[in-house]
Amino acid sequence: MKKRSVLAVIFSVILVTVLAACGKQSSQTTTSGNYATNQVLNLSYPSSLDSIDISTMSGYGSTGNLFESLYRLGKDGSVTPGLASQSKVSKDGKTYTFTIRNAKWSDGSAITAQDFVYSWRRTVTPATKSQYAYLFSGVKNADAIVAGKKSANTLGVKASGKHTFIVTLDKPITYFKKLMTYPLFGPISEKAIKKWGSKYATKAQYMVYSGPFKLTGWTGTNNKWTYVKNNQYWDKKVVHLNKINYSVNESSTTTLNLFQENKLDLTQLSSEQVKNMKANKTYTTYPYSITAFLVYNFQDSNATIKKALSNQKIRQAISLSINRDQLVKNVIGDASKPAKTFVPQDLAKDPKNGQDFASESTVKNSTSYNPKLAKKLWQQGLKEVGIKRLTISMLTSNDEPNKPISQYFKGQLEKTLPGLTINLSNLPAKVASSRAQQGDFDVYLSGWGADFNDPISHLQIMTSGSGYNYGKYNRSTYNALIKKAQNQDANNAEARWQDTLQAEKVIMQDQGITPIYQTVYSYLQNPKAKGIIHNTAGTQWNYKYAYMEK
């Protein structure tokens, strides 16, 4: 999941990702119970589909069930088989050789290694305007191609015969196999594109599918469509659902009513609905690896504010003034939990001892509630800056729950930190995001969702050269640790883990950004809907093994 610069955007996208797919190896599947005669799942979608072209999508919420990559994302973030039947990696970690299985497109034509070559080259070509081309970084020449400095034909990919796909990297990428679970890295049929030309991917029938389902009934703009079982899919024997029906519903009130009328099998609840539905027997929660955090503008146009926000003690004081438990319970109101670190809890585990990254990297007095220490650091910080009062603006979107969160911050921080005044700027999500990208803010409520199950997915966005580092945080120690993790230690799992742990500790000690909470969403789910797999990062949902029980 790509960056979500405004939390309102996150929430709308999360609704979309209810339709995404993760994978699970057939041997892991347990399907106890009796199957219903009618194997149909009914789901809701918050808006019309924007695209079914894996190169140009704005998100991968619905694609993993339609399109398959070299691997699939399995239970608990595990990497499980996809279109690659086997793979080999060189000792230096820079060359991957994938054997493409005897798989077919939904029209019965063969999926070949050349389909992967064509797909990857097409996606990184600047003219394609892929929003996710950055994920190819590390593949030989990808960065130069995306920047328009080299031809797509120089990308480090080649086909040797119909079943051998070879990828050459500029440097080892520890999480490369996890990346390969993204539909973004799946094949594209050049034959189909030539056949349909400008019509390709504009309607359901102008597309061939490689995943467990194929799309029908989508005209490009309509509000209802269906996934039907793809009988050409290589692993069709484990697919139980015959259909997944989708309808567009923008209102959570509407979706709740539809669920209660047995017209939906899964619906996400708003914060208000959670309060009334927690005791319902169909209530369940699904976590996401999304951290909400405050961004400080280290290059603020106001010299006084710039100096104040560049003061470590002032930033620490702000963080220590926030009662995250109270915020989550009383303001956000869903199943979300306070953030201990920038990298979310339960995203990644230590390769040596299995400990959670967030637990190992937590810094004392970084995200705890300590108003006494906050007041002390605040006064010291103001003195160092040479001011007695500070007025700043806080930029957020005006969607739920951002507006009440910002109101909570204003009340809590002004109460705890004498001399602080916060002016709230609650704007429409797109406007707030645009202002943030331009650096037009003092403090900004932002968020990031992990693209894959690795700490670097979060940590890399705060390096000095990152386009997502809107506040221009720049610490040489931090930059060096991330660079080391991505280069000299990239092929050494334990050394790389230590690099990322230290980087997390550096940014938390600095309060280069201030983590607030991580998202856990609440749902009502039909108890007869079984076998649905959910992951916290990447493509979160998989219906390949789902089935309806009697």
Coordinates of C-alpha atoms in Angstrom, one line a residue:
M1 CA 0.0 0.0 0.0
K2 CA 1.5 3.2 -1.1
K3 CA 1.8 6.3 1.1
R4 CA -1.4 7.7 2.6
S5 CA -0.5 11.3 3.2
V6 CA -3.7 12.3 4.9
L7 CA -5.6 9.9 7.2
A8 CA -8.9 10.6 5.5
V9 CA -7.3 9.2 2.3
I10 CA -6.2 6.2 4.4
F11 CA -9.6 5.5 5.6
S12 CA -11.2 5.7 2.1
V13 CA -8.5 3.4 0.7
I14 CA -8.9 0.9 3.5
L15 CA -12.5 0.5 2.5
V16 CA -11.2 -0.2 -1.0
T17 CA -8.7 -2.8 0.3
V18 CA -11.5 -4.9 1.7
L19 CA -11.5 -6.3 -1.8
A20 CA -7.8 -6.9 -2.0
A21 CA -6.1 -10.3 -2.1
C22 CA -3.4 -12.0 -0.2
G23 CA -2.4 -15.6 -0.8
K24 CA -2.0 -18.8 1.1
Q25 CA -0.5 -22.1 0.1
S26 CA -2.9 -24.8 -0.7
S27 CA -1.4 -27.1 1.9
Q28 CA -2.1 -24.5 4.6
T29 CA -5.8 -24.4 3.9
T30 CA -8.2 -25.9 6.3
T31 CA -11.8 -26.0 5.1
S32 CA -13.6 -27.8 7.8
G33 CA -17.4 -27.6 7.9
N34 CA -20.1 -28.1 5.3
Y35 CA -20.2 -26.1 2.1
A36 CA -23.3 -24.2 1.2
T37 CA -24.9 -25.0 -2.2
N38 CA -24.7 -21.3 -3.2
Q39 CA -21.0 -20.3 -3.0
V40 CA -21.5 -16.5 -3.4
L41 CA -19.9 -13.7 -1.3
N42 CA -21.5 -10.3 -1.2
L43 CA -19.2 -7.3 -0.6
S44 CA -19.4 -3.5 -0.7
Y45 CA -17.1 -1.0 -2.4
P46 CA -16.9 2.7 -1.5
S47 CA -16.5 4.1 -5.1
S48 CA -16.4 3.0 -8.7
L49 CA -13.3 1.1 -9.8
D50 CA -10.7 3.5 -11.2
S51 CA -8.7 0.9 -13.3
I52 CA -8.1 -2.8 -13.9
D53 CA -4.6 -2.1 -15.4
I54 CA -2.0 -3.3 -13.0
S55 CA 0.5 -0.8 -14.3
T56 CA -1.6 2.3 -13.7
M57 CA -3.8 1.6 -10.6
S58 CA -3.9 4.1 -7.8
G59 CA -4.2 1.2 -5.3
Y60 CA -4.1 -2.6 -5.3
G61 CA -7.2 -3.1 -3.2
S62 CA -9.2 -5.3 -5.7
T63 CA -6.4 -6.7 -7.8
G64 CA -4.9 -9.7 -6.0
N65 CA -8.0 -11.8 -6.6
L66 CA -7.9 -11.0 -10.3
F67 CA -4.2 -10.9 -11.0
E68 CA -1.4 -13.0 -9.7
S69 CA 2.3 -12.3 -9.4
L70 CA 5.3 -14.6 -8.9
Y71 CA 4.1 -15.3 -5.4
R72 CA 1.1 -14.7 -3.2
L73 CA 0.9 -13.2 0.3
G74 CA -0.1 -15.9 2.7
K75 CA -1.3 -16.0 6.2
D76 CA 0.6 -13.8 8.7
G77 CA 2.6 -12.2 5.8
S78 CA 4.2 -15.4 4.6
V79 CA 5.3 -15.7 1.0
T80 CA 3.5 -18.6 -0.8
P81 CA 3.4 -19.9 -4.3
G82 CA 2.0 -17.9 -7.2
L83 CA 2.9 -18.1 -10.9
A84 CA 6.5 -19.1 -10.1
S85 CA 6.7 -22.8 -9.4
Q86 CA 10.3 -22.4 -8.1
S87 CA 13.1 -19.8 -7.8
K88 CA 16.8 -19.6 -7.3
V89 CA 18.8 -16.7 -6.0
S90 CA 22.5 -16.1 -6.5
K91 CA 24.9 -16.0 -3.6
D92 CA 25.4 -12.3 -3.8
G93 CA 21.6 -11.8 -3.7
K94 CA 21.4 -9.9 -6.9
T95 CA 20.1 -12.4 -9.5
Y96 CA 16.8 -14.2 -9.2
T97 CA 15.8 -17.0 -11.6
F98 CA 12.1 -17.8 -11.6
T99 CA 10.5 -20.8 -13.2
I100 CA 7.1 -19.9 -14.5
R101 CA 4.6 -22.7 -14.0
N102 CA 2.3 -24.0 -16.8
A103 CA -0.4 -21.4 -16.1
K104 CA -2.9 -19.8 -18.4
W105 CA -4.7 -16.5 -18.9
S106 CA -8.5 -16.5 -18.5
D107 CA -8.8 -16.8 -22.3
G108 CA -6.8 -20.1 -22.3
S109 CA -3.6 -18.7 -23.7
A110 CA -0.3 -19.5 -22.0
I111 CA 1.3 -17.2 -19.4
T112 CA 5.0 -16.9 -20.3
A113 CA 8.2 -15.4 -18.9
Q114 CA 8.0 -12.8 -21.7
D115 CA 4.7 -11.6 -20.3
F116 CA 6.6 -10.6 -17.1
V117 CA 9.3 -8.9 -19.1
Y118 CA 6.8 -6.9 -21.0
S119 CA 4.8 -6.0 -17.9
W120 CA 7.8 -4.7 -15.9
R121 CA 9.2 -2.7 -18.8
R122 CA 5.7 -1.2 -19.4
T123 CA 5.2 -0.2 -15.8
V124 CA 8.6 1.6 -15.3
T125 CA 8.3 3.5 -18.6
P126 CA 7.6 7.2 -17.7
A127 CA 4.9 7.5 -20.3
T128 CA 2.8 4.8 -18.4
K129 CA 2.7 7.1 -15.4
S130 CA 2.6 4.4 -12.9
Q131 CA 2.1 5.7 -9.3
Y132 CA 3.9 2.6 -8.0
A133 CA 6.9 2.5 -10.2
Y134 CA 9.0 3.5 -7.2
L135 CA 8.6 -0.1 -5.9
F136 CA 10.8 -1.3 -8.8
S137 CA 13.8 0.6 -7.2
G138 CA 16.7 -1.8 -6.8
V139 CA 16.0 -3.7 -10.0
K140 CA 18.9 -2.9 -12.4
N141 CA 18.4 0.5 -14.1
A142 CA 14.8 0.9 -12.8
D143 CA 15.5 4.3 -11.1
A144 CA 17.2 5.7 -14.2
I145 CA 14.3 4.4 -16.4
V146 CA 11.7 6.0 -14.2
A147 CA 13.6 9.2 -14.3
G148 CA 13.6 9.2 -18.1
K149 CA 17.4 8.7 -18.3
K150 CA 17.5 5.2 -19.8
S151 CA 15.4 3.1 -22.1
A152 CA 12.9 0.5 -20.5
N153 CA 14.7 -2.1 -22.6
T154 CA 17.7 -1.7 -20.2
L155 CA 15.7 -2.9 -17.2
G156 CA 17.3 -5.9 -15.5
V157 CA 14.8 -8.5 -16.7
K158 CA 14.9 -11.1 -19.4
A159 CA 13.1 -14.3 -20.5
S160 CA 15.0 -17.5 -21.3
G161 CA 12.5 -19.6 -23.1
K162 CA 8.8 -19.7 -22.1
H163 CA 9.3 -20.6 -18.5
T164 CA 12.4 -18.9 -17.2
F165 CA 12.2 -15.3 -16.0
I166 CA 15.5 -13.7 -14.8
V167 CA 15.7 -10.6 -12.7
T168 CA 19.0 -8.7 -12.0
L169 CA 19.2 -6.3 -9.1
D170 CA 21.5 -3.3 -8.6
K171 CA 21.9 -4.5 -5.0
P172 CA 20.4 -7.2 -2.8
I173 CA 16.8 -6.5 -1.6
T174 CA 16.1 -8.5 1.6
Y175 CA 12.3 -8.2 1.1
F176 CA 12.4 -8.9 -2.6
K177 CA 10.2 -12.0 -2.4
K178 CA 7.7 -10.2 -0.3
L179 CA 7.5 -7.5 -3.0
M180 CA 6.9 -10.1 -5.6
T181 CA 3.5 -10.9 -4.0
Y182 CA 2.2 -7.5 -5.3
P183 CA 0.0 -7.8 -8.4
L184 CA 2.1 -4.8 -9.7
F185 CA 4.8 -7.3 -10.5
G186 CA 2.5 -9.7 -12.3
P187 CA 2.5 -10.5 -16.0
I188 CA 0.7 -8.5 -18.7
S189 CA -0.4 -10.0 -22.0
E190 CA 1.2 -7.9 -24.8
K191 CA -1.1 -9.9 -27.2
A192 CA -4.2 -8.6 -25.4
I193 CA -3.0 -5.0 -25.4
K194 CA -2.3 -5.2 -29.2
K195 CA -5.7 -6.8 -29.7
W196 CA -7.8 -4.2 -27.9
G197 CA -5.6 -1.2 -28.2
S198 CA -7.1 1.9 -26.5
K199 CA -10.0 -0.3 -25.2
Y200 CA -7.6 -2.4 -23.1
A201 CA -8.7 -2.4 -19.4
T202 CA -11.5 0.1 -20.0
K203 CA -14.2 -2.6 -19.5
A204 CA -14.2 -6.1 -17.9
Q205 CA -14.2 -7.9 -21.3
Y206 CA -11.1 -6.0 -22.5
M207 CA -8.8 -7.8 -20.1
V208 CA -7.4 -11.2 -19.5
Y209 CA -7.0 -12.5 -15.9
S210 CA -4.3 -14.6 -14.2
G211 CA -5.8 -14.9 -10.7
P212 CA -8.4 -17.1 -9.1
F213 CA -11.3 -14.9 -10.3
K214 CA -12.1 -12.9 -13.4
L215 CA -14.1 -9.7 -13.6
T216 CA -17.5 -9.4 -15.3
G217 CA -20.2 -6.7 -15.5
W218 CA -17.8 -3.8 -15.1
T219 CA -18.3 -1.1 -17.8
G220 CA -15.8 1.4 -16.5
T221 CA -18.2 3.6 -14.6
N222 CA -21.0 1.4 -13.2
N223 CA -21.7 0.7 -9.5
K224 CA -22.1 -3.1 -9.6
W225 CA -19.8 -5.9 -10.9
T226 CA -18.9 -9.5 -10.2
Y227 CA -15.9 -11.6 -9.8
V228 CA -16.5 -15.1 -11.1
K229 CA -14.3 -18.2 -10.7
N230 CA -11.6 -18.3 -13.3
N231 CA -11.6 -21.9 -14.6
Q232 CA -8.3 -21.4 -16.3
Y233 CA -6.5 -20.6 -13.0
W234 CA -3.7 -23.0 -12.3
D235 CA -4.9 -23.7 -8.7
K236 CA -8.6 -23.6 -9.4
K237 CA -9.2 -26.8 -7.4
V238 CA -8.9 -24.8 -4.1
V239 CA -11.2 -22.0 -5.2
H240 CA -14.7 -22.6 -3.7
L241 CA -16.5 -19.3 -4.4
N242 CA -18.4 -19.2 -7.7
K243 CA -19.1 -15.5 -7.4
I244 CA -18.2 -12.4 -5.4
N245 CA -20.8 -9.6 -6.0
Y246 CA -19.8 -6.0 -5.5
S247 CA -22.0 -3.0 -5.1
V248 CA -20.9 0.6 -4.5
N249 CA -22.0 2.2 -1.2
E250 CA -20.4 5.3 0.1
S251 CA -22.3 5.4 3.4
S252 CA -21.5 3.2 6.4
T253 CA -25.1 3.5 7.4
T254 CA -26.2 2.0 4.1
T255 CA -23.7 -0.8 4.4
L256 CA -24.7 -1.6 7.9
N257 CA -28.4 -1.8 6.9
L258 CA -27.5 -4.0 3.9
F259 CA -25.5 -6.3 6.3
Q260 CA -28.5 -6.5 8.7
E261 CA -30.7 -7.4 5.7
N262 CA -28.3 -10.2 4.8
K263 CA -27.4 -8.5 1.6
L264 CA -23.7 -8.1 2.5
D265 CA -21.3 -10.6 4.2
L266 CA -18.7 -8.1 5.4
T267 CA -19.0 -4.4 6.3
Q268 CA -16.6 -2.0 8.0
L269 CA -18.0 0.0 10.9
S270 CA -17.6 3.7 11.6
S271 CA -16.4 4.8 15.0
E272 CA -20.0 5.6 16.1
Q273 CA -21.3 2.2 14.9
V274 CA -18.5 0.4 16.8
K275 CA -19.9 1.7 20.1
N276 CA -23.3 0.1 19.4
M277 CA -22.0 -3.1 17.7
K278 CA -19.1 -4.3 19.9
A279 CA -21.3 -6.8 21.6
N280 CA -22.8 -8.2 18.4
K281 CA -21.9 -11.8 17.7
T282 CA -20.8 -10.9 14.2
Y283 CA -18.4 -8.2 15.4
T284 CA -14.7 -8.7 14.5
T285 CA -11.5 -6.7 14.0
Y286 CA -8.8 -6.6 11.5
P287 CA -5.5 -4.7 12.1
Y288 CA -3.6 -2.7 9.4
S289 CA 0.1 -1.7 9.4
I290 CA -0.8 2.0 9.2
T291 CA 0.7 4.5 11.6
A292 CA -0.8 8.0 12.1
F293 CA 1.8 10.6 13.1
L294 CA 2.5 14.2 13.4
V295 CA 4.9 15.7 10.9
Y296 CA 6.9 18.8 11.9
N297 CA 8.0 21.3 9.3
F298 CA 11.8 21.7 9.8
Q299 CA 11.8 24.2 6.9
D300 CA 8.9 26.3 8.0
S301 CA 8.5 29.7 6.2
N302 CA 8.1 31.4 9.6
A303 CA 11.6 31.8 11.1
T304 CA 10.4 31.7 14.7
I305 CA 8.2 28.6 14.2
K306 CA 11.1 26.9 12.2
K307 CA 13.5 27.5 15.1
A308 CA 10.9 26.2 17.6
L309 CA 10.0 23.1 15.7
S310 CA 13.7 22.4 15.1
N311 CA 14.1 22.2 18.9
Q312 CA 14.2 18.6 20.1
K313 CA 12.8 19.4 23.5
I314 CA 9.8 21.2 22.1
R315 CA 8.9 18.2 19.9
Q316 CA 9.5 15.8 22.8
A317 CA 7.2 18.0 25.0
I318 CA 4.4 17.8 22.4
S319 CA 4.7 14.0 22.2
L320 CA 4.7 13.5 26.0
S321 CA 1.6 15.7 26.3
I322 CA -0.6 13.3 24.2
N323 CA -2.6 10.8 26.2
R324 CA -2.8 8.2 23.4
D325 CA -4.9 5.7 25.4
Q326 CA -7.5 8.4 26.0
L327 CA -7.4 9.6 22.4
V328 CA -8.0 6.1 21.0
K329 CA -10.7 5.3 23.5
N330 CA -12.6 8.5 23.7
V331 CA -12.0 10.3 20.4
I332 CA -11.2 7.7 17.7
G333 CA -13.5 5.2 19.3
D334 CA -12.7 2.1 17.3
A335 CA -10.3 -0.8 17.9
S336 CA -7.2 1.1 17.0
K337 CA -4.3 1.1 19.5
P338 CA -1.7 3.7 20.6
A339 CA 1.5 3.7 18.6
K340 CA 4.7 2.9 20.5
T341 CA 7.0 3.5 17.5
F342 CA 6.9 4.7 13.9
V343 CA 7.0 1.2 12.5
P344 CA 3.7 -0.5 13.5
Q345 CA 3.4 -3.3 15.9
D346 CA 3.2 -6.8 14.5
L347 CA 4.7 -5.8 11.1
A348 CA 8.0 -7.6 11.3
K349 CA 9.8 -10.0 13.6
D350 CA 13.5 -10.3 14.6
P351 CA 15.1 -12.9 12.3
K352 CA 17.2 -14.1 15.3
N353 CA 14.8 -14.3 18.2
G354 CA 11.3 -13.7 16.7
Q355 CA 10.6 -10.6 18.8
D356 CA 8.4 -7.9 17.4
F357 CA 10.2 -4.9 15.9
A358 CA 8.2 -2.3 17.7
S359 CA 8.8 -4.0 21.1
E360 CA 12.6 -4.2 20.5
S361 CA 12.9 -0.6 19.3
T362 CA 10.7 1.3 21.8
V363 CA 12.5 4.3 23.3
K364 CA 11.6 5.4 26.8
N365 CA 9.7 8.7 27.1
S366 CA 9.1 8.9 23.4
T367 CA 5.5 8.0 23.0
S368 CA 4.3 7.7 26.6
Y369 CA 2.1 10.2 28.4
N370 CA 4.1 12.2 30.9
P371 CA 2.7 15.7 31.4
K372 CA 5.2 16.6 34.1
L373 CA 8.2 15.8 32.0
A374 CA 6.5 17.5 29.0
K375 CA 6.1 20.8 30.9
K376 CA 9.8 20.7 32.0
L377 CA 11.1 20.0 28.4
W378 CA 8.7 22.7 27.0
Q379 CA 10.0 25.4 29.3
Q380 CA 13.6 24.4 28.5
G381 CA 12.8 24.4 24.8
L382 CA 11.2 27.8 24.8
K383 CA 14.2 29.2 26.7
E384 CA 16.6 27.7 24.2
V385 CA 14.6 29.2 21.3
G386 CA 14.4 32.6 23.1
I387 CA 10.6 32.9 23.2
K388 CA 7.8 32.7 25.9
R389 CA 4.9 31.9 23.7
L390 CA 4.4 29.9 20.5
T391 CA 1.5 29.9 18.0
I392 CA 1.4 27.2 15.4
S393 CA -1.2 25.9 12.9
M394 CA -2.1 22.2 12.7
L395 CA -3.1 20.9 9.2
T396 CA -5.4 17.9 8.9
S397 CA -8.1 16.8 6.6
N398 CA -11.7 17.5 7.8
D399 CA -12.8 13.8 7.6
E400 CA -13.6 11.5 10.5
P401 CA -11.7 11.1 12.7
N402 CA -9.1 13.7 11.8
K403 CA -11.2 16.7 12.8
P404 CA -12.0 15.5 16.3
I405 CA -8.4 14.3 16.7
S406 CA -7.1 17.8 15.9
Q407 CA -9.6 19.3 18.3
Y408 CA -8.4 16.9 21.0
F409 CA -4.8 17.9 20.3
K410 CA -5.6 21.6 20.6
G411 CA -7.3 21.2 24.0
Q412 CA -4.8 18.7 25.4
L413 CA -1.6 20.4 24.2
E414 CA -2.7 24.0 25.1
K415 CA -3.7 22.8 28.6
T416 CA -0.4 20.9 29.2
L417 CA 2.0 23.4 27.6
P418 CA 1.7 27.0 28.8
G419 CA 2.1 29.6 26.1
L420 CA 1.2 27.3 23.2
T421 CA -1.6 28.2 20.9
I422 CA -2.7 25.9 18.1
N423 CA -4.8 27.1 15.2
L424 CA -6.6 24.3 13.4
S425 CA -6.7 24.0 9.6
N426 CA -9.2 21.3 8.7
L427 CA -9.4 21.0 5.0
P428 CA -10.7 18.6 2.3
A429 CA -8.4 15.6 2.0
K430 CA -7.0 16.5 -1.4
V431 CA -6.4 20.1 -0.4
A432 CA -4.6 19.2 2.8
S433 CA -2.5 16.6 1.0
S434 CA -1.5 19.2 -1.7
R435 CA -0.5 21.7 1.0
A436 CA 1.5 19.2 2.9
Q437 CA 3.4 18.2 -0.3
Q438 CA 4.2 21.8 -0.9
G439 CA 5.5 22.2 2.7
D440 CA 2.7 24.7 3.5
F441 CA 2.1 23.7 7.1
D442 CA 3.6 23.9 10.6
V443 CA 2.4 20.6 12.0
Y444 CA 0.6 18.0 9.9
L445 CA -1.4 15.0 10.8
S446 CA -0.3 12.3 8.4
G447 CA -0.2 8.6 8.0
W448 CA 1.7 5.8 6.3
G449 CA 0.6 2.2 5.4
A450 CA 3.3 -0.5 4.9
D451 CA 3.7 -1.7 1.3
F452 CA 5.2 -5.0 2.6
N453 CA 6.1 -6.6 5.9
D454 CA 9.4 -5.0 6.6
P455 CA 10.4 -2.0 8.8
I456 CA 12.1 -0.3 5.9
S457 CA 8.7 0.3 4.3
H458 CA 8.1 2.9 6.9
L459 CA 11.6 4.0 7.8
Q460 CA 12.7 4.8 4.2
I461 CA 10.1 7.6 3.8
M462 CA 11.8 9.8 6.4
T463 CA 15.2 9.9 4.8
S464 CA 16.4 13.3 3.5
G465 CA 15.9 12.4 -0.1
S466 CA 12.4 10.9 0.2
G467 CA 9.6 12.6 -1.7
Y468 CA 7.3 11.7 1.2
N469 CA 9.4 13.5 3.8
Y470 CA 7.2 16.6 3.7
G471 CA 8.7 18.1 6.9
K472 CA 12.2 17.8 5.6
Y473 CA 13.5 15.8 8.6
N474 CA 17.3 15.4 8.0
R475 CA 19.5 13.5 10.4
S476 CA 22.8 12.2 9.1
T477 CA 22.9 9.3 11.5
Y478 CA 19.4 8.2 10.5
N479 CA 20.1 8.5 6.7
A480 CA 23.3 6.5 7.1
L481 CA 21.6 3.7 9.0
I482 CA 18.9 3.4 6.3
K483 CA 21.5 3.5 3.6
K484 CA 23.5 0.8 5.3
A485 CA 20.4 -1.4 5.7
Q486 CA 19.6 -1.0 2.0
N487 CA 23.2 -1.5 0.7
Q488 CA 26.1 -3.0 2.5
D489 CA 24.0 -5.0 5.0
A490 CA 21.2 -5.8 2.5
N491 CA 22.3 -9.4 2.2
N492 CA 22.8 -9.9 6.0
A493 CA 19.5 -10.3 7.7
E494 CA 20.7 -9.8 11.3
A495 CA 23.0 -6.9 10.6
R496 CA 20.2 -5.2 8.5
W497 CA 17.7 -5.8 11.4
Q498 CA 20.1 -4.0 13.8
D499 CA 20.4 -1.1 11.3
T500 CA 16.7 -0.6 11.2
L501 CA 16.3 -0.9 14.9
Q502 CA 18.9 1.8 15.5
A503 CA 17.2 4.0 12.9
E504 CA 13.9 3.7 14.6
K505 CA 15.5 4.6 17.9
V506 CA 17.2 7.6 16.4
I507 CA 14.0 9.1 14.9
M508 CA 12.1 8.4 18.1
Q509 CA 14.7 9.9 20.3
D510 CA 14.7 13.0 18.0
Q511 CA 10.9 13.0 17.7
G512 CA 11.6 13.6 14.0
I513 CA 8.0 12.7 13.7
T514 CA 5.5 11.9 16.5
P515 CA 3.6 8.6 16.2
I516 CA 0.1 8.7 17.5
Y517 CA -1.8 5.5 16.8
Q518 CA -2.0 2.5 14.5
T519 CA -5.2 1.4 12.9
V520 CA -7.3 -1.6 13.8
Y521 CA -10.6 -1.6 12.0
S522 CA -13.9 -3.0 13.1
Y523 CA -16.2 -5.1 11.0
L524 CA -19.4 -7.2 11.0
Q525 CA -18.8 -10.5 9.2
N526 CA -21.3 -13.2 8.3
P527 CA -20.3 -16.2 10.5
K528 CA -20.9 -18.4 7.5
A529 CA -18.2 -16.7 5.5
K530 CA -15.1 -18.8 6.2
G531 CA -11.6 -19.1 4.9
I532 CA -11.0 -15.3 4.4
I533 CA -7.4 -14.4 4.9
H534 CA -6.3 -11.0 6.1
N535 CA -2.8 -9.4 6.3
T536 CA -1.8 -6.2 7.9
A537 CA 0.3 -4.9 5.0
G538 CA 0.5 -5.0 1.2
T539 CA -2.6 -6.6 -0.4
Q540 CA -4.5 -7.3 2.7
W541 CA -7.4 -9.6 1.7
N542 CA -7.6 -12.9 0.0
Y543 CA -10.7 -14.7 -1.1
K544 CA -9.0 -17.5 -3.0
Y545 CA -9.8 -20.0 -0.1
A546 CA -13.0 -18.4 1.1
Y547 CA -16.2 -20.4 1.1
M548 CA -19.8 -20.1 2.5
E549 CA -20.7 -22.6 5.1
K550 CA -24.2 -24.2 5.3

